[in-house]
Short mmCIF file of C-alpha atoms and ligand atoms in Angstrom, two decimals:
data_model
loop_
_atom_site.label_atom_id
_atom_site.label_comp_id
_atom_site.label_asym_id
_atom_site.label_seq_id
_atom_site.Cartn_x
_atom_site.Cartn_y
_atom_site.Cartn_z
CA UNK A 1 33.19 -36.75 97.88
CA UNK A 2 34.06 -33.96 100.30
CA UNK A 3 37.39 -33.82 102.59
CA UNK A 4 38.74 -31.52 105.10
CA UNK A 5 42.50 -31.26 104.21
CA UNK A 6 45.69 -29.62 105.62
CA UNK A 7 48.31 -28.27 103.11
CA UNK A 8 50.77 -31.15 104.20
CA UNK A 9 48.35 -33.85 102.73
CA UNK A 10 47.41 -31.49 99.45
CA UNK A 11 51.17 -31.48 98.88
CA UNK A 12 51.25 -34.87 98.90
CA UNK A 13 48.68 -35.25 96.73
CA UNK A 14 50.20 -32.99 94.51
CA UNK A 15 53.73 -34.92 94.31
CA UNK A 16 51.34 -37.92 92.64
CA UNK A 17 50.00 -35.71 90.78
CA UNK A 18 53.35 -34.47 89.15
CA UNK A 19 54.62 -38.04 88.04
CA UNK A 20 51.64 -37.26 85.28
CA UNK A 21 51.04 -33.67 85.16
CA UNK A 22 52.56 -30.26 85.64
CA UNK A 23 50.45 -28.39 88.01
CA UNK A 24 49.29 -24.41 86.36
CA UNK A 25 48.09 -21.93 88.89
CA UNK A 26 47.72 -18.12 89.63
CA UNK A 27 51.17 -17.54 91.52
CA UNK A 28 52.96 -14.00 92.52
CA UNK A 29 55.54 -13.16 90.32
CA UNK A 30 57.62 -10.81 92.43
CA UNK A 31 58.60 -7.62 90.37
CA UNK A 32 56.59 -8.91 87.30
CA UNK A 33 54.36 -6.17 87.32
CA UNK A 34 53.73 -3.29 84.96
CA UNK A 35 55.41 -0.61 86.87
CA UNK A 36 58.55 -0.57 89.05
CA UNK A 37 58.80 -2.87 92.37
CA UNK A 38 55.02 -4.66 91.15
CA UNK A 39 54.06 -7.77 91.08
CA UNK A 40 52.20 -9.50 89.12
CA UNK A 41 49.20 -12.42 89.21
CA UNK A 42 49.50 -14.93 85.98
CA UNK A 43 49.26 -18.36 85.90
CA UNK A 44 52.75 -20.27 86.79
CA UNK A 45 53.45 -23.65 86.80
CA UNK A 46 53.38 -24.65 90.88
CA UNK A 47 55.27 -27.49 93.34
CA UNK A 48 52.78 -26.58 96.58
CA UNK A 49 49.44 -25.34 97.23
CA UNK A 50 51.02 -22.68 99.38
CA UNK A 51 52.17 -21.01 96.06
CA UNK A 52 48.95 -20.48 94.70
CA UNK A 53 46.96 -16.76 95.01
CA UNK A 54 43.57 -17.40 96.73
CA UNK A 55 43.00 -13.71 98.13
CA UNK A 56 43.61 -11.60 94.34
CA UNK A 57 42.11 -12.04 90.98
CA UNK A 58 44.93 -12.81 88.37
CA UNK A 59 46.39 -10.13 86.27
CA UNK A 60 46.07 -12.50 83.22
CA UNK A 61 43.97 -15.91 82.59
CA UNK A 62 44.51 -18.65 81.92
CA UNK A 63 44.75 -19.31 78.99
CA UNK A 64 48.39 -19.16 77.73
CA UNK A 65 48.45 -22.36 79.55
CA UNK A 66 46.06 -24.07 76.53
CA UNK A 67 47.23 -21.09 74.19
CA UNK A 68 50.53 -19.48 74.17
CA UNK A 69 51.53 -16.13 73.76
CA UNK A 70 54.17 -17.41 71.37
CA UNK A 71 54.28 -21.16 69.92
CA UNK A 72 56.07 -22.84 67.41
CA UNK A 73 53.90 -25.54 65.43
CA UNK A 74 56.60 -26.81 62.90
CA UNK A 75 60.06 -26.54 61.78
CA UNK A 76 60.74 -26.55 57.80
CA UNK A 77 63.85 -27.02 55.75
CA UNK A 78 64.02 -27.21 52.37
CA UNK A 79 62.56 -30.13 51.19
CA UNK A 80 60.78 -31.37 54.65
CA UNK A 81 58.37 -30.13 57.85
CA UNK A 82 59.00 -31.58 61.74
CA UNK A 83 56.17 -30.85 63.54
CA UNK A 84 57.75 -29.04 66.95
CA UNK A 85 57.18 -31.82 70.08
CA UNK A 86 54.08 -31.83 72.12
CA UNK A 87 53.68 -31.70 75.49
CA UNK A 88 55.75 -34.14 77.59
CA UNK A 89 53.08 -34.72 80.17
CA UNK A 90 49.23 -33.25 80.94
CA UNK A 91 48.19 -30.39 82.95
CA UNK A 92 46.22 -29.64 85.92
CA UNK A 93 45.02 -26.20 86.07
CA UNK A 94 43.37 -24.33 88.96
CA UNK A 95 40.30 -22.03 87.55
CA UNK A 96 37.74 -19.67 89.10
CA UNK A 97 34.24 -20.25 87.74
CA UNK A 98 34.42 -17.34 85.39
CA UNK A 99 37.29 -18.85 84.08
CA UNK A 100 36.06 -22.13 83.90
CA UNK A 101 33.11 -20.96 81.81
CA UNK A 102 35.81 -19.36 79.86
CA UNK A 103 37.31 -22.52 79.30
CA UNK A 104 34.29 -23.96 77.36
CA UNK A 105 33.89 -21.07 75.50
CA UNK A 106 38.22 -21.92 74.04
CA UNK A 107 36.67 -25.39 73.99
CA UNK A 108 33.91 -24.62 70.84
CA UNK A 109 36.02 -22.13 69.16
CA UNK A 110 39.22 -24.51 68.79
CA UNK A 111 37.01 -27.79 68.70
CA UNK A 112 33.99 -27.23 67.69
CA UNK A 113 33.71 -25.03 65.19
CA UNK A 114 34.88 -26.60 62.11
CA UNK A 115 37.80 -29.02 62.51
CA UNK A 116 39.49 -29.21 66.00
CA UNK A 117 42.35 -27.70 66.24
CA UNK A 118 45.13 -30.06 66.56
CA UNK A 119 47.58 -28.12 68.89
CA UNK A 120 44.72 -26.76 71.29
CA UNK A 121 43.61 -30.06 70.84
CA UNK A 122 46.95 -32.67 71.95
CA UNK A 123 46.98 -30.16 75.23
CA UNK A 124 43.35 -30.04 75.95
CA UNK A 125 42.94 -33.57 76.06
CA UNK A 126 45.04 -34.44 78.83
CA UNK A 127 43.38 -31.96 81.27
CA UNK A 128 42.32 -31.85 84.65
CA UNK A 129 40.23 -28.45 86.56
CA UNK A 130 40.59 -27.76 90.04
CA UNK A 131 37.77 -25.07 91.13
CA UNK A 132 39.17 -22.46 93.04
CA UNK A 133 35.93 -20.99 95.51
CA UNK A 134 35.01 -17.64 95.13
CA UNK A 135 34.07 -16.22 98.68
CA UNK A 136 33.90 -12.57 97.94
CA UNK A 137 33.61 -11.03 94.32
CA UNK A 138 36.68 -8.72 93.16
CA UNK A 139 36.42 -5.72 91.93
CA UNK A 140 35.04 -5.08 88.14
CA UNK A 141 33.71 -8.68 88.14
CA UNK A 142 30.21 -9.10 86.86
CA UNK A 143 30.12 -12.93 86.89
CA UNK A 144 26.77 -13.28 88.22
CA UNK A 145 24.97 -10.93 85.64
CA UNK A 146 26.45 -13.35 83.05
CA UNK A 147 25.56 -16.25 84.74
CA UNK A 148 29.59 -17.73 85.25
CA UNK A 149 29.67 -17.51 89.04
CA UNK A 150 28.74 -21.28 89.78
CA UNK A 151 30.22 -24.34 87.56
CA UNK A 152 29.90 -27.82 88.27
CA UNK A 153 31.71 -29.64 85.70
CA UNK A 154 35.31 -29.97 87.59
CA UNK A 155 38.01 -32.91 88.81
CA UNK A 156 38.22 -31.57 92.18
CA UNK A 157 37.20 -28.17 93.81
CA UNK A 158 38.96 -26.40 96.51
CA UNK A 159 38.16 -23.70 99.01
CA UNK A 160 41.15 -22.17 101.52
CA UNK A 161 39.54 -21.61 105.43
CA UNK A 162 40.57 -18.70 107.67
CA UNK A 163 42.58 -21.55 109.47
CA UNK A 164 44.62 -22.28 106.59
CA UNK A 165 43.37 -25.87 105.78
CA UNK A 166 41.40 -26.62 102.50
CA UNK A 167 38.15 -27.68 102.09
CA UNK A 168 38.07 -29.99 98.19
CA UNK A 169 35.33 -32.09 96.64
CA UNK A 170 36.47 -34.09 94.56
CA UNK A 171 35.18 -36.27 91.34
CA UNK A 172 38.20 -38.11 90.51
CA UNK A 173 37.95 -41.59 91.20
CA UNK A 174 41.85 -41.97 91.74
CA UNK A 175 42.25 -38.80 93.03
CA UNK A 176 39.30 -39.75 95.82
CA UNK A 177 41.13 -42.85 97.05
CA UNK A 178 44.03 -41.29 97.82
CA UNK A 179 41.57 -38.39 99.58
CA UNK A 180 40.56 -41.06 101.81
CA UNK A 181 43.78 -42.30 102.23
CA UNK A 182 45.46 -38.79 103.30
CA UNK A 183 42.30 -36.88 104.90
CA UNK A 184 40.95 -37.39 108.42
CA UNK A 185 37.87 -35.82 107.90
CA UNK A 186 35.22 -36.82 105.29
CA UNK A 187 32.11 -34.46 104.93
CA UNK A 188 30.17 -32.48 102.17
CA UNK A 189 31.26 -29.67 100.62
CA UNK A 190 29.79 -27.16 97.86
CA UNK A 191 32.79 -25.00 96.74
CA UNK A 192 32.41 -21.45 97.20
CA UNK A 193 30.17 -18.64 94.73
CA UNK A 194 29.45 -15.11 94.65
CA UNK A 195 26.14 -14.83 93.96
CA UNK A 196 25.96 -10.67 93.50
CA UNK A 197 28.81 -8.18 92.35
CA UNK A 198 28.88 -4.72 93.10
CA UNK A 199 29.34 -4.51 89.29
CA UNK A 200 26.13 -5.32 86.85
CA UNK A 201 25.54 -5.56 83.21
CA UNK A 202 22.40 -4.95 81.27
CA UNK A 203 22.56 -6.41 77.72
CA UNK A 204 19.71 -5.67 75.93
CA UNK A 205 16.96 -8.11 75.04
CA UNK A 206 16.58 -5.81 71.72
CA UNK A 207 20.49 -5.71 70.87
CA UNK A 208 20.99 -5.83 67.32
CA UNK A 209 23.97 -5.01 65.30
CA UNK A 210 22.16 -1.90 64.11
CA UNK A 211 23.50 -0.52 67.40
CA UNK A 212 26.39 -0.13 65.16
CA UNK A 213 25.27 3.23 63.92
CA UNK A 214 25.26 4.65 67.32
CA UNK A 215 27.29 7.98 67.91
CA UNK A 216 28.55 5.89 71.51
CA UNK A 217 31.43 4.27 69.70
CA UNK A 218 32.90 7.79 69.31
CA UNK A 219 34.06 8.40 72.29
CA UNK A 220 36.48 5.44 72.20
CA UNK A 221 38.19 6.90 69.24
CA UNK A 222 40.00 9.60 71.45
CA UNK A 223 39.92 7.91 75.07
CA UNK A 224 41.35 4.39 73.69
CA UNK A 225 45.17 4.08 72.73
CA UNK A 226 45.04 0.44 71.14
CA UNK A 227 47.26 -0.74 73.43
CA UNK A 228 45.26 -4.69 73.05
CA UNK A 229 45.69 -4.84 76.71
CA UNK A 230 41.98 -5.83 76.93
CA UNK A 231 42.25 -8.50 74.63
CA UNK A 232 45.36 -9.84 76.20
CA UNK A 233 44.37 -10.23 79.94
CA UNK A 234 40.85 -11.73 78.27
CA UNK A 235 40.28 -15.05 78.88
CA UNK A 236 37.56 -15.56 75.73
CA UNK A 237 40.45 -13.41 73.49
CA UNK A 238 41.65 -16.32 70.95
CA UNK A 239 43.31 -14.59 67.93
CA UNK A 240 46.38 -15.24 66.68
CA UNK A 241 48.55 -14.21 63.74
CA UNK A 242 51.59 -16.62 62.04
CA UNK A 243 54.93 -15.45 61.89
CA UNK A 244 58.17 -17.55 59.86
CA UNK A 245 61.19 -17.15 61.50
CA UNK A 246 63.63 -17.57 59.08
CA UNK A 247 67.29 -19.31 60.18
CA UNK A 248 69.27 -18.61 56.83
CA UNK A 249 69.64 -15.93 54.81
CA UNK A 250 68.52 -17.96 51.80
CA UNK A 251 64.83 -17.79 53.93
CA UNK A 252 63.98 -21.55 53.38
CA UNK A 253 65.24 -23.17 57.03
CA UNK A 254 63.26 -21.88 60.06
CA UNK A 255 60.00 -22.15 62.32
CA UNK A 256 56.31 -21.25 62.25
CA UNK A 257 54.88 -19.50 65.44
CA UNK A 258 51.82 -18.56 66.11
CA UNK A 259 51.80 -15.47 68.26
CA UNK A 260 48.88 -13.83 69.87
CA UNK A 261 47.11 -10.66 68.28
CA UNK A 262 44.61 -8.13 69.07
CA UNK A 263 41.50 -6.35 67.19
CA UNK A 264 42.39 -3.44 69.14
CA UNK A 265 46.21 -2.95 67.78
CA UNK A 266 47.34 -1.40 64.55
CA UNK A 267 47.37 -3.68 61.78
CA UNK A 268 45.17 -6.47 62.80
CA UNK A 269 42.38 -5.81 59.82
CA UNK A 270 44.71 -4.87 57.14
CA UNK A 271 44.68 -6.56 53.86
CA UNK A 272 46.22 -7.10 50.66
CA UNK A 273 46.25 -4.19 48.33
CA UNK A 274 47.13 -2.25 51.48
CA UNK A 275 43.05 -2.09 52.69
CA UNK A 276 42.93 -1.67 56.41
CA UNK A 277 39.32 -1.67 58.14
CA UNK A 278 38.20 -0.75 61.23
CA UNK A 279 40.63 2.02 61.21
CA UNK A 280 39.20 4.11 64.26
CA UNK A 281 39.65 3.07 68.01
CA UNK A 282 36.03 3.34 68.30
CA UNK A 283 35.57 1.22 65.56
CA UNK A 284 37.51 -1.67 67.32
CA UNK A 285 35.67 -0.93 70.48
CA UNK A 286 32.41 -1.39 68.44
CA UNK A 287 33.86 -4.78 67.18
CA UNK A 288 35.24 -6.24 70.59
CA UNK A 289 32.29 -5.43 72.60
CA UNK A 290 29.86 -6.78 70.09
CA UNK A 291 31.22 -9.99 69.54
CA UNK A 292 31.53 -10.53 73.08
CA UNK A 293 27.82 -9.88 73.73
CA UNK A 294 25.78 -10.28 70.43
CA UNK A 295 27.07 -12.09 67.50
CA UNK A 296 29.26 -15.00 69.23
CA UNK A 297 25.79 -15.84 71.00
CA UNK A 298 23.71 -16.21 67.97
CA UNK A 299 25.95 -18.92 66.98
CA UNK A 300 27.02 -20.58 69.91
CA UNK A 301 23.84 -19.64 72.19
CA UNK A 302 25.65 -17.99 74.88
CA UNK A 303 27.49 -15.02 75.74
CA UNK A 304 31.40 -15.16 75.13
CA UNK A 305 32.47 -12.95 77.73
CA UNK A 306 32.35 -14.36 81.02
CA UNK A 307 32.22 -11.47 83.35
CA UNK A 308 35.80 -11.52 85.09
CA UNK A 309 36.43 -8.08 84.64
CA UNK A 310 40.18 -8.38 84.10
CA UNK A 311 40.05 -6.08 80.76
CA UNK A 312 38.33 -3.04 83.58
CA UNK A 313 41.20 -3.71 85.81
CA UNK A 314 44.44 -3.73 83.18
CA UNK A 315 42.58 -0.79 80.58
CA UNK A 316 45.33 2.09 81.14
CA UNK A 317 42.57 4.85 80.04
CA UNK A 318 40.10 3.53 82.90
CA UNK A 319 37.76 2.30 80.00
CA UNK A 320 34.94 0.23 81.28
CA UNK A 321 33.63 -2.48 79.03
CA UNK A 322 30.73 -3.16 81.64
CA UNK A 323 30.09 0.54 81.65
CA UNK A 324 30.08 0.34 77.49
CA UNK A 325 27.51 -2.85 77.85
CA UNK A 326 25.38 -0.60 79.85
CA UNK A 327 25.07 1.98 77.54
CA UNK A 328 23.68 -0.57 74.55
CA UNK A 329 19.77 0.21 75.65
CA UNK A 330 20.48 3.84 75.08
CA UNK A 331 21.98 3.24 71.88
CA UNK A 332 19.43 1.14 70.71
CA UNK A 333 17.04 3.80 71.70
CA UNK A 334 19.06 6.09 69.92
CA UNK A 335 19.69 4.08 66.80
CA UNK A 336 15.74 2.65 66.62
CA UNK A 337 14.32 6.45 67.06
CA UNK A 338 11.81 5.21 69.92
S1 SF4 B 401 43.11 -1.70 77.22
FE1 SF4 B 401 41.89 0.20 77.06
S2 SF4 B 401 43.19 1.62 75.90
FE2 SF4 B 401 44.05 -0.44 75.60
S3 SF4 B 401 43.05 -1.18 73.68
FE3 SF4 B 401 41.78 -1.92 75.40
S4 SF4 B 401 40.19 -0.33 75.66
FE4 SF4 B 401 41.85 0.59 74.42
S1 SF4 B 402 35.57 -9.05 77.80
FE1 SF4 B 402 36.52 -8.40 79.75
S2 SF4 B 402 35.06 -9.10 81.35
FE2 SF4 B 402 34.54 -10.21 79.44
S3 SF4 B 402 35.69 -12.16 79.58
FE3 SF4 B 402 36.99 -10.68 78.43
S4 SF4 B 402 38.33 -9.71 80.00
FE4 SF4 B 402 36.64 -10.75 81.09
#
């Protein structure tokens, strides 16, 4: 059901809302940015609509909200484990299509492939998505060339008007009564899409991992400084590493954390015995972009990257990973000698 809303009676709303929930969206973080006097777009937990960034992509997605940058699973003494607490209540979470598209995609890697993951899962379950309307396209995104700029499956969508009021459709039973409570004005509403970018991808019908052997990953071996930037502002990025954090110098009282970690950053493919692969930048370029686009589809049946550009806009060498997916039909020419 559609309403016409003013941000008086989404505040309201909201106040239920918190009795159950805390409320995640992208909010300005004044000075937060990555060089002096910046700010910076990341996803904040919120009190009022009027907090939340409708006009600018977010620096960062999501998904530290489902996945933290740094989270302790257990606490261990010497002869016993205490699982570190849970969440105290569920969230709500506002997401642009892209991102809600990326949200699925978390969805099969924690749950679905193999068993769930039990701290993705005890947040996940208690979820609610509000659609946030796209009604322009930002720059880098490429959404509609990988088919994320419309979703359907949300709680409640909602679209800020020139005039400042909100237009929200809404699925939620509970939150629909109160709608009708609160709103004066009932109609229909379709939440905003994009439906072309100024950016486009090409990913070849013919891409194989023979594109491997292309000389194109070369040039990412000088122009790349494996800062993991990329992977950390993507929304579809999911890798972690453990660390103990020992409290006593005998080593056996402390915490587990899992931390985030990148397949562009030193380190990440070294083994025991003191093996290391994929020691070239180009070599992790190679491995990002191909996962994102070939292999992750042929087991899950769809692309994991979603299109929102983020990794174009944060890359401090200007490296373009839809620019890279559009040289893949060259390289496949190149690599298949036709
Ligand atoms: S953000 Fe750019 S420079 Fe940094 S690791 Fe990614 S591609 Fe390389
Ligand atoms: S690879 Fe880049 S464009 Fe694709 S989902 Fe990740 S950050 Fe977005």
């Amino acid at each position: 059901m559609g309403f016409h809303v003013t941000n008086m009676q989404l505040n309201t709303l909201f106040q239920t809302w918190q009795t159950n929930y805390q409320i995640y969206a992208p909010r300005n973080f004044s000075g937060g940015g990555r060089f002096s006097d910046t700010d910076c777009i990341r996803y904040g937990t919120i009190d009022h609509v009027e907090e939340i960034v409708f006009d600018k992509k977010s620096d960062y997605s999501f998904k530290e909200v489902l996945n933290p940058i740094s989270q302790t699973l257990f606490f261990f003494t010497e002869g016993e484990t205490r699982e570190a607490d849970g969440p105290q209540k569920g969230a709500v979470i506002f997401l642009r299509s892209c991102d809600l598209h990326a949200l699925r995609r978390l969805d099969d890697m924690y749950l679905n492939n193999g068993p769930a993951d039990y701290y993705y899962q005890r947040l996940r379950k208690n979820l609610k998505v509000v659609l946030m309307g796209c009604d322009h396209s930002f720059d880098n995104c490429f959404c509609v060339s990988m088919g994320t700029n419309e979703s359907t499956n949300y709680d409640m969508s909602i679209d800020l008007q020139p005039d400042g009021t909100y237009l929200v459709d809404c699925r939620d039973p509970e939150w629909n009564s109160q709608l009708e409570t609160a709103s004066s004005e009932q109609l229909e509403v379709i939440p905003a899409h994009v439906t072309e970018n100024h950016t486009q991808v090409h990913i070849p019908e013919n891409l194989t991992a023979d594109v491997a052997r292309s000389g194109m990953w070369k040039e990412y071996d000088s122009r790349c400084i494996n800062c993991g930037r990329c992977n950390f502002v993507c929304p579809t990025c999911t890798c972690f590493t453990m660390q103990d954090l020992y409290y006593s110098e005998n080593g056996k009282v402390g915490e587990r954390r899992r931390v985030w970690a990148s397949c562009m950053v030193d380190g990440f493919t070294d083994v025991a015995g003191g093996g290391s692969y994929r020691k070239k930048n180009g070599e992790r370029m190679r491995f990002k972009v191909l996962h994102k686009v070939l292999d992750y589809k042929q087991r899950n049946g769809y692309h994991m990257c979603v299109g929102c550009g983020r990794c174009d806009d944060i890359c401090p060498e200007y490296i373009s990973f839809s620019n890279c997916i559009n040289k893949l039909q060259n390289a496949m020419t190149e690599v298949s000698g036709s």
